[in-house]
CSV table of C-alpha atoms in Angstrom, one decimal:
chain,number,residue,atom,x,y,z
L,1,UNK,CA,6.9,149.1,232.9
L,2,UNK,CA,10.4,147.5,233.0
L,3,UNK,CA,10.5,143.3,232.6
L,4,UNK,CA,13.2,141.1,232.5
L,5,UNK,CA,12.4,137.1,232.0
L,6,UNK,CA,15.4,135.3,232.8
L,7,UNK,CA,15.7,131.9,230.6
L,8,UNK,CA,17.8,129.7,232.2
L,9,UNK,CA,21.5,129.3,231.0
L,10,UNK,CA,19.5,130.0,226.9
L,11,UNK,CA,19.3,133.8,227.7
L,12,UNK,CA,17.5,136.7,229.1
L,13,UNK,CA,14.9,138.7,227.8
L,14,UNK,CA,14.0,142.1,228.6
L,15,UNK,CA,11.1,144.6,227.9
L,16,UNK,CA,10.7,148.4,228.5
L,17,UNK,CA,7.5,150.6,227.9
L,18,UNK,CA,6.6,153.6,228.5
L,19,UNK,CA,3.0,155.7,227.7
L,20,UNK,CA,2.5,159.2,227.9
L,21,UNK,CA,-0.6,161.2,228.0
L,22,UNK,CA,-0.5,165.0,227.3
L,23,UNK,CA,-4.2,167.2,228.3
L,24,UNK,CA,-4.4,170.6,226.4
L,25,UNK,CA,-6.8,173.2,227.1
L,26,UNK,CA,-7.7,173.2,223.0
L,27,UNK,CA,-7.6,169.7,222.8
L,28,UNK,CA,-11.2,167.6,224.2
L,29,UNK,CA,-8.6,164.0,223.8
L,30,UNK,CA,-5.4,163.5,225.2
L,31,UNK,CA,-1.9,163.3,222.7
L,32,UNK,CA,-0.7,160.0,223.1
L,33,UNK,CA,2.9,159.0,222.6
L,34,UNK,CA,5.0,155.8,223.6
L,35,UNK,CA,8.1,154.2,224.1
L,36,UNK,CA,8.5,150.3,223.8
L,37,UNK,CA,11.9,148.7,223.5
L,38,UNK,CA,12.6,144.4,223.7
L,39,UNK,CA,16.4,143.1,223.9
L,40,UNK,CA,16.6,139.4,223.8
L,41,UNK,CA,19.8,137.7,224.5
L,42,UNK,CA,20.6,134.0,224.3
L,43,UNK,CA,23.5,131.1,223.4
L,44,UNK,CA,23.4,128.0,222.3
L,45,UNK,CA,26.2,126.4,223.7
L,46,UNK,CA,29.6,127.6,223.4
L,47,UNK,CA,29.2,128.1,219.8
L,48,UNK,CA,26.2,130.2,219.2
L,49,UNK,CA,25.6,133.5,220.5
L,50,UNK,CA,22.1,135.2,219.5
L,51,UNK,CA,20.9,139.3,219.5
L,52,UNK,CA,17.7,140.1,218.9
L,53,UNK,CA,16.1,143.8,219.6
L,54,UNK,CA,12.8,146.0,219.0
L,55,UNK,CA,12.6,149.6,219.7
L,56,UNK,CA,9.9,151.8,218.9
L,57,UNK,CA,10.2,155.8,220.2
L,58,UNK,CA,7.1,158.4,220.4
L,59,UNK,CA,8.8,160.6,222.2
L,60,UNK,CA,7.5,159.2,225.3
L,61,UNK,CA,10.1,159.4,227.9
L,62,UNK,CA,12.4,156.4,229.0
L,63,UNK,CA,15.4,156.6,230.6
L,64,UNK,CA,17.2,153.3,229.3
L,65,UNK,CA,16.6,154.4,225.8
L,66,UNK,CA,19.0,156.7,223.7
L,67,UNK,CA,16.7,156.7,219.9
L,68,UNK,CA,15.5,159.2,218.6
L,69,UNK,CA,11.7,160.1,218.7
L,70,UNK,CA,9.8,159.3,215.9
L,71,UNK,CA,11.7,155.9,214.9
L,72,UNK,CA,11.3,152.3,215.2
L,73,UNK,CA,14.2,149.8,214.7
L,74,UNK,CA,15.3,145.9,214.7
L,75,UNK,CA,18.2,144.4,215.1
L,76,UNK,CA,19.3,140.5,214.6
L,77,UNK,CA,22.5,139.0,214.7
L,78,UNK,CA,24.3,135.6,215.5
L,79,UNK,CA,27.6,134.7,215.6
L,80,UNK,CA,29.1,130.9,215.3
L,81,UNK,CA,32.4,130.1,217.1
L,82,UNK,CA,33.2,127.0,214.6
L,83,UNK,CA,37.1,127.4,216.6
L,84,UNK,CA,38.5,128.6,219.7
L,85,UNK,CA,39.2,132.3,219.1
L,86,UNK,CA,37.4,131.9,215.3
L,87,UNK,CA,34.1,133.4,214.8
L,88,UNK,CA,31.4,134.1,212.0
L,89,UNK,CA,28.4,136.5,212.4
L,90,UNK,CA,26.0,137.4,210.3
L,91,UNK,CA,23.1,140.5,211.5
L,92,UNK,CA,20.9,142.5,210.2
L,93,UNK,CA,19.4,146.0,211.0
L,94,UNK,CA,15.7,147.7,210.0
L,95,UNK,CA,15.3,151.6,210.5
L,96,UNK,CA,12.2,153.6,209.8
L,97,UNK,CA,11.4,157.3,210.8
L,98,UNK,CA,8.6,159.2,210.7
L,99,UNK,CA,6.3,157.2,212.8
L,100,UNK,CA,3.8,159.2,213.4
L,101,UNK,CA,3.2,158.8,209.7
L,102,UNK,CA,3.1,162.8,209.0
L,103,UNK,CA,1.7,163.6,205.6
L,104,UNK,CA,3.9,166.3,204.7
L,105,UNK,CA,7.4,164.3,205.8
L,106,UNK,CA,8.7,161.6,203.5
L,107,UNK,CA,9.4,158.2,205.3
L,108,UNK,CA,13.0,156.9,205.5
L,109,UNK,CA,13.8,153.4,205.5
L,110,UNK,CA,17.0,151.8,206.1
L,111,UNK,CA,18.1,148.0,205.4
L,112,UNK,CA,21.4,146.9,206.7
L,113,UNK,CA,22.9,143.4,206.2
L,114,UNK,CA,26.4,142.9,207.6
L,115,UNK,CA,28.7,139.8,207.7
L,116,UNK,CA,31.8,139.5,209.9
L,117,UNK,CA,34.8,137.1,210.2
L,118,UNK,CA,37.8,137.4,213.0
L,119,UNK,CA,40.0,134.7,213.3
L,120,UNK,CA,43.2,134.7,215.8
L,121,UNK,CA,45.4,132.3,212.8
L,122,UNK,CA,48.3,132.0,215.6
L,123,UNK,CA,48.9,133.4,218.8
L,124,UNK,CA,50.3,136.9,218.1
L,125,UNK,CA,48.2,137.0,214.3
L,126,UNK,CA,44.8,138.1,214.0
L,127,UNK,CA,42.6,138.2,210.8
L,128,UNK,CA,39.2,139.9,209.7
L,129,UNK,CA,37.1,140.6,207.1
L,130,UNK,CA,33.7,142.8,207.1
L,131,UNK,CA,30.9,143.2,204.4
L,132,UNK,CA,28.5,145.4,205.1
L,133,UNK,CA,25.3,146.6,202.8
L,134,UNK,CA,23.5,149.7,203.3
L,135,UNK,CA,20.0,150.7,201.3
L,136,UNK,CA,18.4,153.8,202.3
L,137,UNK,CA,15.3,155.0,200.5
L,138,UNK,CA,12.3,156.8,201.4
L,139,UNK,CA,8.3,157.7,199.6
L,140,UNK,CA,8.7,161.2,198.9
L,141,UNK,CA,7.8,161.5,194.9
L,142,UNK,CA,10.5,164.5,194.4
L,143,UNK,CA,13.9,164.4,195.2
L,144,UNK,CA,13.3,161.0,196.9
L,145,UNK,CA,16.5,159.3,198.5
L,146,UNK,CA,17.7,155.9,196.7
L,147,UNK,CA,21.3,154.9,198.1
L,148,UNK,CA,22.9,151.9,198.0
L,149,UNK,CA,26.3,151.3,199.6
L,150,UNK,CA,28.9,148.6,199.9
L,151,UNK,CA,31.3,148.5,202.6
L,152,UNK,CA,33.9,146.3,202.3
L,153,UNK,CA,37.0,145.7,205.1
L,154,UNK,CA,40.0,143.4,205.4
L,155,UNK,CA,42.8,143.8,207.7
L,156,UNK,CA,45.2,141.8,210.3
L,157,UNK,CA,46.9,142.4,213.3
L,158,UNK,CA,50.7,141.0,214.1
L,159,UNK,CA,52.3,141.4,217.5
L,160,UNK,CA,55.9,141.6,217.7
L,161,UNK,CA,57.3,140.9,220.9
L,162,UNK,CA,60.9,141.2,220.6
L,163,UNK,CA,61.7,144.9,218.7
L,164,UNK,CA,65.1,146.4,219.3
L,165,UNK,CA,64.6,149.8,221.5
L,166,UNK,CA,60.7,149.2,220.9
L,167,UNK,CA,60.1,146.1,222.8
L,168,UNK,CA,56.6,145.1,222.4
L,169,UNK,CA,55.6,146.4,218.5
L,170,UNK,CA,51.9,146.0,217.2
L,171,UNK,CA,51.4,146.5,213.6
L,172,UNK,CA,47.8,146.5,211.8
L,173,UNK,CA,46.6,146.7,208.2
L,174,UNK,CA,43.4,147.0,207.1
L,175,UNK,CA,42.0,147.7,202.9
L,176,UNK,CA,38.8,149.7,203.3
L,177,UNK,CA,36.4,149.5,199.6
L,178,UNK,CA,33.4,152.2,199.6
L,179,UNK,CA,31.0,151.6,196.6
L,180,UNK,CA,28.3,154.3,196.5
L,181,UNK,CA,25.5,154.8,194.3
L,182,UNK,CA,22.9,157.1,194.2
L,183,UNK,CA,19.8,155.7,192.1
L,184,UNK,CA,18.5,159.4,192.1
L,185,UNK,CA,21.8,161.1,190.4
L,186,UNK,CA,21.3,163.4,193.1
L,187,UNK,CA,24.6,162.8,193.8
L,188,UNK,CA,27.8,161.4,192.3
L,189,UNK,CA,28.3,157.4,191.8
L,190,UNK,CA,31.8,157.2,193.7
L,191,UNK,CA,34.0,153.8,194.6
L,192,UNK,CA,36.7,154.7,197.5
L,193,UNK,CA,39.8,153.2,198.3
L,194,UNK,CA,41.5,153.2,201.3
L,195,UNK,CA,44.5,151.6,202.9
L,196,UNK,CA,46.0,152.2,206.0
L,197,UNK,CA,48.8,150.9,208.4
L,198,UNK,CA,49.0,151.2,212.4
L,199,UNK,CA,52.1,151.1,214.4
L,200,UNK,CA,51.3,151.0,218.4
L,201,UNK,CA,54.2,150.5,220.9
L,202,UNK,CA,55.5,150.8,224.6
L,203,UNK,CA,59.2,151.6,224.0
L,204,UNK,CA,59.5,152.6,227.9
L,205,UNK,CA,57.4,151.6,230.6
L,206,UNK,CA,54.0,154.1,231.5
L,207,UNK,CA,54.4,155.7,227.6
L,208,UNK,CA,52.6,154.5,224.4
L,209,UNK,CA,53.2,155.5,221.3
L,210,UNK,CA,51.5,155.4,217.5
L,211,UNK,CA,51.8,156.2,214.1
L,212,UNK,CA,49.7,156.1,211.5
L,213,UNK,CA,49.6,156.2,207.5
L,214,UNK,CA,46.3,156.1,205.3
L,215,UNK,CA,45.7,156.6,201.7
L,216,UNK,CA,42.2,157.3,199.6
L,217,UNK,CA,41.6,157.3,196.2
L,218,UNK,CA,38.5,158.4,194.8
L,219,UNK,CA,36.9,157.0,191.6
L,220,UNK,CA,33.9,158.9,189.7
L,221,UNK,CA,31.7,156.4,188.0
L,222,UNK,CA,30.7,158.6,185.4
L,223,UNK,CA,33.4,160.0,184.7
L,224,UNK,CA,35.9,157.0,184.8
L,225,UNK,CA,38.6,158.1,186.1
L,226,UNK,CA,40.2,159.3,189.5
L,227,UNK,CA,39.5,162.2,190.6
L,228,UNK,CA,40.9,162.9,194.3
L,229,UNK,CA,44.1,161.1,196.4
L,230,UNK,CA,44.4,162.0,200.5
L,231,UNK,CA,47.3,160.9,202.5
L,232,UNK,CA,47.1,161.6,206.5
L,233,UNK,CA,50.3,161.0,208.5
L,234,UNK,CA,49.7,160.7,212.3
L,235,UNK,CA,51.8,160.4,215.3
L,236,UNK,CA,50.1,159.8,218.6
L,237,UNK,CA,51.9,159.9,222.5
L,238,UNK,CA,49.6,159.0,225.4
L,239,UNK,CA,51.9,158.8,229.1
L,240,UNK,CA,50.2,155.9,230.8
L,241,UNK,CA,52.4,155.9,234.2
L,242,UNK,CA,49.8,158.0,236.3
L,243,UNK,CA,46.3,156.4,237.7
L,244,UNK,CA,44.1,159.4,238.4
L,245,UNK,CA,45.9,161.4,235.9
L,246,UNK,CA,46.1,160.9,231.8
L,247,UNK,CA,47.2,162.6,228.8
L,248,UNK,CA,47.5,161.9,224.9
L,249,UNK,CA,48.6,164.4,222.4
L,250,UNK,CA,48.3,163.8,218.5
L,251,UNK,CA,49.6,165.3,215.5
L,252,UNK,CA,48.2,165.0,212.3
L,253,UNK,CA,49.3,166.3,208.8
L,254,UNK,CA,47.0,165.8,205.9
L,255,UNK,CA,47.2,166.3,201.9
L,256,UNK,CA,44.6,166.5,199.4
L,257,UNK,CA,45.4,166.1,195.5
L,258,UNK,CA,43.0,166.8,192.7
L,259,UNK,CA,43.7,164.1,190.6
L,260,UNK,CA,41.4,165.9,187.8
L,261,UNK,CA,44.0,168.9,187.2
L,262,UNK,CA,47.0,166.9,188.4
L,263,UNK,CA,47.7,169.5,191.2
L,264,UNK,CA,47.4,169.6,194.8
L,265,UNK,CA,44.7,171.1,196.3
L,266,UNK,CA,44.6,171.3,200.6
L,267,UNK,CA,47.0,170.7,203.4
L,268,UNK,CA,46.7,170.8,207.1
L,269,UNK,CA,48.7,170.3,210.4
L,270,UNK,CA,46.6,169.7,213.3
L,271,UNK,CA,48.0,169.1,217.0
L,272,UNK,CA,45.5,168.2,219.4
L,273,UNK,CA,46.3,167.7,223.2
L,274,UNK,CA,44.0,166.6,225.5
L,275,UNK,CA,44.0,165.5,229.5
L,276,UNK,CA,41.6,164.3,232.3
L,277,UNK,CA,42.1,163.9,236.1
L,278,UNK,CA,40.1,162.0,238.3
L,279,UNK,CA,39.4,163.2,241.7
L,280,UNK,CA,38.8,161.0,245.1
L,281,UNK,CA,37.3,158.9,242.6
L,282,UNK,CA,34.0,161.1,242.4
L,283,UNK,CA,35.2,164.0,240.3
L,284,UNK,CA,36.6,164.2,236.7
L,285,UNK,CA,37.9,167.3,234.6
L,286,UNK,CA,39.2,167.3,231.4
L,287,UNK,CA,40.5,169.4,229.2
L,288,UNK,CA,41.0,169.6,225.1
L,289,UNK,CA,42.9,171.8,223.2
L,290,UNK,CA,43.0,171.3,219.4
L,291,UNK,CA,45.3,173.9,216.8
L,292,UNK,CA,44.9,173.6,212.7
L,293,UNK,CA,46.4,175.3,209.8
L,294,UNK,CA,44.9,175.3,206.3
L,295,UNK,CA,46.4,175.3,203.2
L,296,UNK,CA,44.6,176.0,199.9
L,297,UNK,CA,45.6,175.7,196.5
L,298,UNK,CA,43.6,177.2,193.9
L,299,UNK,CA,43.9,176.8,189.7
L,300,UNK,CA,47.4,178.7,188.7
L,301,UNK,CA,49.0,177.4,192.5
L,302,UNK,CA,47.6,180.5,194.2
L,303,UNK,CA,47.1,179.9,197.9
L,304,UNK,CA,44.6,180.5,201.0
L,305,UNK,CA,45.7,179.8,204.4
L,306,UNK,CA,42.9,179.4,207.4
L,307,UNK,CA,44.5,178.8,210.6
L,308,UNK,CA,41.8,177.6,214.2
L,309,UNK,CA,42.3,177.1,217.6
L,310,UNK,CA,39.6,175.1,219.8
L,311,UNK,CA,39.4,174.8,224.1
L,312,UNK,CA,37.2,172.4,225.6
């Protein structure tokens, strides 16, 4: 059964549902399974938006639904334009598994708050800030899951239109905070740091280029101290002059230090190179060839090399 109740200029509300029956030849009653999804969407003017959705998987089959069987989930959010190109939205999500409420398989729940800012400050500037909270925790008595998470982003974006030899130059910035607990000391309390800045840019028409630069730091709760530092390097090229045809290639170079011993303790050169063509607008092949070599250091600055090639 497929609905959809159309509410004016307010929204539009749609419902799916699907039930299966399955006859065995050991079975006198039929195995019953279903599928039931609801997506309302609405607005309030120009300056509210609301999301609201229900999903509920048995397995039955439904072809507008990608969950996974055995789950239910909601999903709220609203978002208030209080200025042209400035926006606040609040949502939350609710995930449980295990819906057919087997005995011998713990239950997982998942509670997931998130609040969002983006604000275009001027015409080439853009601003945002995320917060997002993530508890996951489930009924089984031994080695139960308890994790609570705290996601915090900030970042900007600046367009420069006038760069000597670049032209058009877009730079972004964003500080990524990771605070992880595990209630259960099954595994470690950790904070992460990261920061990382974009460059993207067209220095000649039908070719775009970017480069890249992120750093982590890892922090140990219990121990109190630092205990790993990665920096990744990245150079992207992606031709853009062809229609049917495109092509990006990426290089990537990536060093782990074990802040512990004071010493490094990876490194790794990737180049990936990847294509797709579009035919008579009804046939698409691609193609994706990825190369990496390994580095590893071990305790006295022995090292291990591991070197892997993968065609798509």
């Amino acid at each position: 059964m497929d609905t959809t109740l159309n509410l004016g200029e307010s929204g539009t509300l749609n419902i799916d549902y699907v039930l299966s029956q399955r006859y065995t030849e050991t079975e006198a009653d039929p195995t019953q399974s279903q599928t039931f999804q609801t997506r309302l969407d609405g607005t309030g003017g120009e300056e509210f938006e609301v999301h609201g959705s229900y999903q509920l998987d048995e397995g039955a089959p439904l072809a507008t639904s990608d969950f996974v069987p055995g789950e239910q989930q909601i999903e709220l959010s609203g978002t208030y334009f209080y200025r042209p190109e400035h926006s606040v939205t609040l949502s939350y999500r609710f995930l449980q598994d295990n819906q057919s409420w087997d005995p011998e398989n713990p239950t997982t729940t998942t509670h997931n708050p998130l609040v969002e800012w983006d604000a275009r400050i001027r015409e080439y500037t853009e601003l945002f800030f995320t917060y997002e909270y993530i508890r996951k925790t489930n009924d089984q008595t031994s080695k139960g899951i308890n994790k609570h998470t705290h996601n915090v982003l900030i970042g900007g974006i600046q367009e420069f239109l006038q760069v000597p030899l670049l032209k058009k130059f877009v730079l972004q910035a964003e500080y990524h905070f990771i605070d992880f607990e595990d209630q259960t000391d099954q595994m470690a309390d950790i904070r992460t740091h990261q920061v990382e800045l974009r460059g993207n840019t067209e220095p000649v028409e039908g070719l775009t280029m970017s480069i890249g630069q992120r750093e982590w730091f890892v922090h140990e709760k219990d121990l109190k101290e630092n205990t790993e530092r990665r920096d990744l390097s990245t150079i992207g090229v992606e031709p853009t002059r062809w229609e049917r045809f495109s092509a990006q290639s990426q290089y990537q170079y990536q060093m782990v230090y074990d802040l512990v011993r004071d010493e490094p303790e990876s490194k790794e050169h990737s180049l990936t190179v990847s294509s797709q063509y579009t035919l008579f607008s009804v046939v698409t092949s691609s193609g994706k060839l990825t190369r990496r070599d390994k580095t590893f250091f071990s305790a006295g600055n022995k090292a291990g090399q591991s070197s892997s090639q993968m065609l798509n």
